[in-house]
Short mmCIF file of C-alpha atoms and ligand atoms in Angstrom, two decimals:
data_model
loop_
_atom_site.label_atom_id
_atom_site.label_comp_id
_atom_site.label_asym_id
_atom_site.label_seq_id
_atom_site.Cartn_x
_atom_site.Cartn_y
_atom_site.Cartn_z
CA MET A 1 -13.15 12.40 -12.32
CA ALA A 2 -14.80 8.98 -12.81
CA GLU A 3 -12.07 7.19 -10.82
CA ILE A 4 -12.75 9.28 -7.69
CA ALA A 5 -16.47 8.56 -7.94
CA GLY A 6 -15.76 4.84 -8.46
CA LEU A 7 -13.42 4.72 -5.48
CA GLU A 8 -16.03 6.40 -3.29
CA ALA A 9 -18.89 4.22 -4.49
CA GLU A 10 -17.22 0.80 -4.76
CA GLY A 11 -14.27 1.25 -2.42
CA TYR A 12 -11.75 0.53 -5.17
CA VAL A 13 -10.74 1.44 -8.68
CA VAL A 14 -8.30 -0.19 -11.09
CA LEU A 15 -6.00 2.06 -13.13
CA PRO A 16 -5.10 -0.34 -15.94
CA GLY A 17 -1.59 -0.37 -17.38
CA VAL A 18 -0.52 3.04 -16.06
CA LEU A 19 3.18 2.17 -15.90
CA SER A 20 5.29 2.44 -19.03
CA ALA A 21 6.99 -0.74 -20.24
CA GLU A 22 10.33 0.67 -19.03
CA GLN A 23 9.00 1.55 -15.57
CA LEU A 24 7.44 -1.89 -15.21
CA ALA A 25 10.56 -3.73 -16.35
CA ALA A 26 12.78 -1.68 -14.01
CA ALA A 27 10.39 -2.24 -11.08
CA GLY A 28 10.35 -5.98 -11.81
CA ARG A 29 14.15 -6.17 -11.82
CA HIS A 30 14.34 -4.19 -8.60
CA ALA A 31 11.76 -6.49 -7.01
CA ASP A 32 13.77 -9.56 -7.99
CA ASP A 33 16.97 -8.01 -6.57
CA LEU A 34 15.23 -7.30 -3.27
CA LEU A 35 13.62 -10.75 -3.13
CA GLY A 36 16.88 -12.60 -3.78
CA GLY A 37 17.65 -14.75 -0.76
CA VAL A 38 14.42 -13.86 1.06
CA GLY A 39 12.61 -16.87 2.52
CA TRP A 40 8.92 -17.53 2.98
CA SER A 41 7.05 -15.77 5.76
CA ASP A 42 6.69 -17.59 9.05
CA ASN A 43 2.98 -17.05 9.71
CA ASP A 44 -0.33 -17.86 8.07
CA PHE A 45 -1.44 -14.26 7.51
CA ASP A 46 1.70 -13.15 5.64
CA GLY A 47 1.71 -16.54 3.89
CA ARG A 48 4.00 -19.53 4.31
CA ARG A 49 4.54 -19.62 0.53
CA THR A 50 4.90 -15.84 0.26
CA ARG A 51 8.10 -13.79 0.38
CA ARG A 52 7.86 -10.26 1.72
CA VAL A 53 10.23 -7.31 1.92
CA TYR A 54 9.27 -4.44 4.23
CA SER A 55 10.60 -0.94 4.94
CA LEU A 56 11.26 -0.09 1.34
CA LEU A 57 11.95 3.63 1.55
CA SER A 58 15.70 3.31 1.92
CA ARG A 59 15.65 0.94 -1.08
CA ALA A 60 13.03 2.72 -3.18
CA GLY A 61 15.17 2.61 -6.35
CA ALA A 62 13.05 1.78 -9.40
CA PHE A 63 9.92 1.78 -7.20
CA GLU A 64 10.04 5.57 -6.87
CA PRO A 65 7.78 6.22 -9.91
CA LEU A 66 5.24 3.83 -8.38
CA LEU A 67 5.49 5.34 -4.88
CA THR A 68 4.91 8.84 -6.27
CA HIS A 69 2.62 8.10 -9.21
CA PRO A 70 0.55 11.26 -9.88
CA GLU A 71 -2.68 9.43 -10.77
CA VAL A 72 -2.56 7.44 -7.56
CA HIS A 73 -1.77 10.53 -5.50
CA ARG A 74 -4.64 12.45 -7.09
CA LEU A 75 -7.00 9.75 -5.85
CA VAL A 76 -5.40 9.52 -2.42
CA THR A 77 -5.57 13.31 -2.02
CA ALA A 78 -9.26 13.25 -2.94
CA ARG A 79 -9.90 10.77 -0.13
CA LEU A 80 -7.43 11.85 2.60
CA GLY A 81 -6.65 15.53 1.90
CA GLN A 82 -3.21 16.99 1.21
CA ALA A 83 -1.18 15.96 4.25
CA TYR A 84 -1.21 12.15 4.30
CA GLN A 85 1.84 9.97 4.86
CA PHE A 86 2.95 6.47 3.92
CA GLY A 87 1.68 3.62 6.08
CA MET A 88 3.15 0.18 5.39
CA LEU A 89 5.22 -0.21 2.22
CA PHE A 90 6.05 -3.73 1.17
CA LEU A 91 6.84 -6.06 -1.64
CA SER A 92 4.94 -9.33 -1.71
CA ALA A 93 5.80 -12.32 -3.89
CA VAL A 94 3.04 -14.93 -3.73
CA ASP A 95 4.62 -18.19 -4.82
CA PRO A 96 2.84 -21.18 -6.44
CA GLY A 97 0.85 -23.19 -3.92
CA GLN A 98 0.12 -20.26 -1.59
CA GLY A 99 -3.50 -20.52 -0.44
CA SER A 100 -5.84 -17.53 -0.02
CA GLN A 101 -5.07 -15.08 2.73
CA ALA A 102 -7.56 -14.37 5.53
CA PRO A 103 -9.85 -11.51 4.45
CA HIS A 104 -9.16 -8.25 6.27
CA PHE A 105 -9.30 -4.49 5.85
CA ASP A 106 -6.05 -2.57 6.24
CA ALA A 107 -7.43 0.19 8.49
CA GLY A 108 -8.45 -2.51 10.97
CA VAL A 109 -5.16 -1.76 12.80
CA TYR A 110 -6.71 1.50 14.04
CA PRO A 111 -9.46 1.53 16.69
CA LEU A 112 -11.53 4.02 14.69
CA PRO A 113 -15.21 4.09 13.72
CA ARG A 114 -15.77 2.38 10.37
CA GLU A 115 -17.07 5.65 8.84
CA ILE A 116 -13.60 7.25 8.94
CA GLU A 117 -11.48 6.88 5.80
CA ALA A 118 -8.13 6.55 7.56
CA GLU A 119 -6.23 4.94 4.68
CA THR A 120 -6.30 4.82 0.90
CA ASN A 121 -3.92 2.22 -0.46
CA VAL A 122 -2.58 0.84 -3.70
CA ILE A 123 -1.56 -2.60 -4.89
CA TRP A 124 0.74 -2.37 -7.90
CA ALA A 125 0.66 -5.45 -10.11
CA LEU A 126 4.26 -6.28 -11.06
CA ASP A 127 2.96 -9.37 -12.89
CA ASP A 128 -0.39 -9.96 -14.56
CA PHE A 129 -2.97 -10.60 -11.84
CA THR A 130 -5.10 -13.55 -12.95
CA VAL A 131 -7.75 -15.77 -11.41
CA ASP A 132 -5.18 -18.60 -11.38
CA ASN A 133 -2.17 -16.84 -9.89
CA GLY A 134 -3.92 -15.34 -6.88
CA ALA A 135 -5.13 -11.91 -7.98
CA THR A 136 -6.20 -9.92 -4.92
CA LEU A 137 -9.73 -10.85 -3.87
CA ILE A 138 -11.93 -7.85 -3.06
CA ALA A 139 -15.45 -7.40 -1.73
CA PRO A 140 -16.84 -4.46 -3.76
CA GLY A 141 -18.71 -1.93 -1.64
CA SER A 142 -17.50 -3.47 1.63
CA HIS A 143 -15.88 -0.18 2.71
CA ARG A 144 -19.39 0.87 3.67
CA TRP A 145 -20.24 -2.25 5.66
CA PRO A 146 -20.88 -2.00 9.40
CA ALA A 147 -18.15 -3.17 11.78
CA GLU A 148 -19.65 -6.59 12.45
CA ARG A 149 -20.11 -7.66 8.82
CA ARG A 150 -17.58 -10.07 7.26
CA PRO A 151 -17.41 -11.10 3.58
CA ARG A 152 -18.88 -14.45 2.54
CA PRO A 153 -16.62 -16.39 0.12
CA ASP A 154 -19.02 -15.65 -2.77
CA GLU A 155 -18.69 -11.90 -2.14
CA LEU A 156 -14.95 -11.90 -2.89
CA VAL A 157 -14.03 -11.31 -6.53
CA PRO A 158 -10.55 -11.36 -8.11
CA ALA A 159 -9.10 -8.01 -9.19
CA VAL A 160 -7.83 -9.27 -12.54
CA MET A 161 -5.49 -6.71 -14.14
CA PRO A 162 -2.45 -6.59 -16.39
CA ALA A 163 1.04 -6.02 -15.01
CA GLY A 164 1.70 -2.31 -14.59
CA SER A 165 -1.81 -1.62 -13.26
CA ALA A 166 -2.72 -0.11 -9.90
CA LEU A 167 -5.58 -1.25 -7.67
CA VAL A 168 -6.39 1.80 -5.53
CA TYR A 169 -8.68 0.93 -2.63
CA SER A 170 -10.11 2.18 0.62
CA GLY A 171 -8.43 1.04 3.83
CA ARG A 172 -11.94 -0.09 4.84
CA LEU A 173 -12.36 -2.49 1.87
CA TRP A 174 -12.36 -6.19 2.76
CA HIS A 175 -9.81 -8.03 0.63
CA ALA A 176 -7.22 -10.83 0.65
CA ALA A 177 -4.42 -12.16 -1.52
CA GLY A 178 -5.88 -14.97 -3.64
CA HIS A 179 -4.84 -18.63 -3.97
CA ASN A 180 -1.92 -19.03 -6.38
CA ARG A 181 -2.77 -22.18 -8.37
CA ALA A 182 -0.42 -21.21 -11.22
CA GLU A 183 3.19 -22.25 -11.71
CA THR A 184 4.62 -18.74 -11.52
CA THR A 185 5.05 -16.17 -8.76
CA ARG A 186 2.68 -13.20 -8.51
CA ARG A 187 4.52 -10.07 -7.32
CA ALA A 188 2.96 -6.89 -5.94
CA LEU A 189 4.19 -3.64 -4.45
CA ILE A 190 1.76 -2.54 -1.75
CA CYS A 191 1.75 1.08 -0.55
CA GLU A 192 -0.50 2.35 2.19
CA HIS A 193 -1.32 6.05 2.69
CA VAL A 194 -2.71 7.12 6.04
CA LEU A 195 -4.08 10.28 7.66
CA PRO A 196 -1.32 12.51 9.04
CA TRP A 197 -2.38 12.24 12.67
CA LEU A 198 -2.14 8.44 12.82
CA ARG A 199 0.92 6.38 13.64
CA PRO A 200 1.95 4.66 10.39
CA ALA A 201 2.32 0.86 10.37
CA ASP A 202 5.98 1.16 9.28
CA ASN A 203 8.27 3.39 11.34
CA HIS A 204 9.81 5.06 8.30
CA ILE A 205 12.07 7.43 10.22
CA LEU A 206 13.84 4.65 12.15
CA ALA A 207 13.86 2.19 9.25
CA THR A 208 15.27 4.71 6.80
CA GLY A 209 17.66 6.66 9.03
CA PHE A 210 18.60 10.33 8.82
CA ASP A 211 21.27 10.00 6.11
CA GLN A 212 18.99 8.10 3.76
CA LEU A 213 16.10 10.46 4.51
CA ARG A 214 18.27 13.41 3.47
CA SER A 215 19.04 11.68 0.17
CA LEU A 216 15.36 11.08 -0.70
CA SER A 217 13.37 13.39 -2.93
CA PRO A 218 11.40 16.05 -0.98
CA GLU A 219 8.18 14.25 -1.97
CA LEU A 220 9.30 10.88 -0.60
CA ARG A 221 10.58 12.63 2.54
CA ARG A 222 7.21 14.27 3.05
CA LEU A 223 5.46 10.93 2.58
CA ALA A 224 7.87 9.35 5.07
CA GLY A 225 6.48 11.74 7.69
CA VAL A 226 9.21 14.39 7.61
CA ALA A 227 6.60 17.13 7.38
CA PRO A 228 4.33 18.78 9.90
CA ALA A 229 0.98 17.01 10.01
CA SER A 230 -0.71 20.35 10.75
CA ASP A 231 0.15 23.70 12.36
CA TYR A 232 0.70 21.99 15.71
CA LEU A 233 1.67 18.40 14.92
CA GLY A 234 5.00 16.85 14.02
CA PHE A 235 7.62 19.49 14.83
CA VAL A 236 11.17 19.03 16.14
CA GLY A 237 11.94 21.55 18.90
CA GLY A 238 9.32 23.84 17.43
CA GLN A 239 10.99 23.71 14.02
CA ASP A 240 9.71 22.36 10.72
CA PRO A 241 11.07 18.77 10.61
CA GLU A 242 12.27 19.11 7.00
CA GLN A 243 14.36 22.20 7.86
CA TRP A 244 15.60 20.51 11.03
CA LEU A 245 16.68 17.36 9.16
CA LEU A 246 18.48 19.27 6.42
CA SER A 247 20.35 21.47 8.92
CA HIS A 248 21.64 18.61 11.13
O1 AKG B 1 -1.14 -9.48 -2.08
C1 AKG B 1 -2.31 -9.12 -2.07
O2 AKG B 1 -3.06 -9.29 -3.02
C2 AKG B 1 -2.88 -8.46 -0.84
C3 AKG B 1 -2.04 -8.63 0.39
C4 AKG B 1 -2.63 -7.97 1.60
O3 AKG B 1 -3.69 -7.44 1.57
C5 AKG B 1 -1.88 -7.95 2.85
O4 AKG B 1 -0.93 -8.71 3.02
O5 AKG B 1 -2.25 -7.17 3.76
#
C-alpha cells in the first residue's frame, strides 16, 4: 500500500477528501456545538487565539466515523501493531490572528529513544487547510532525525488539504499549527494513537466514566484502553477489563 510506504519514508501521508459530504457536515456541526462558549486557551503552546476541547470520548457523537475511520486504522495498525489505544483526543479551532505554534513532536512526552514509533496520529481537517488559514506545518522526513535536531523555519511546509482529509503522521514528526492570517477559523480534530504499554496523554477511563464507557461501541471502548494490552497487561482482578466493565 503506497500510503504505508509514504508514511514510513516521509513520516506523514495525506488521505485527501476521505470523509463523505454528510460525515464532514455532521462533524462540523458537532464541532461547533462543542466549541460554543469555549474561550481561548491560556498559554502560548495551545494558542491564545485557539479554542480547544479535550476528552472527547464521552462526546464522540458525529466524530465517531473519524475516530474509527478504517483507512486511518489500517495505517496506524501497520505502524503500531494491533493493540494500540487512543492518546490525546481534541478539537482545535485556530481563530484568525493566531500565530504559529512552537514546533514539536507528539511523542516527545515519552522519554523513549527516537527510533521507537510510539505514536501514529491523525489531524482531520474540518475546514480546508490553506497556507493562509494556518494549515499544519510539517517537516517531511523529520521522524528520522536524531534527538538533538530541530527544524529550521525553511524546513516546515504547510500540509494544504481540503476539508474532510486526514493527515496521518508519525508521533516523531516535527510539526506545528500554522499562522492563521485568514478571516475565518480553521478547525481540526486531532486523534493520537499510542502503543498499548504507554500511559495515554488523556486519561480516557476517568474522563469518560464507566456508564459512558459501557454505552460506547466495542471498538471505541477498546481504543479507550478497556482491553488487555497483552497477555499480562491491563487486567482487572485477573479478568478481561471489557468483561469486567460489562458485568459491573
Ligand atoms: O492544529 C494543528 O495543526 C496542530 C496542533 C498540534 O500539533 C498540537 O497542538 O499539538
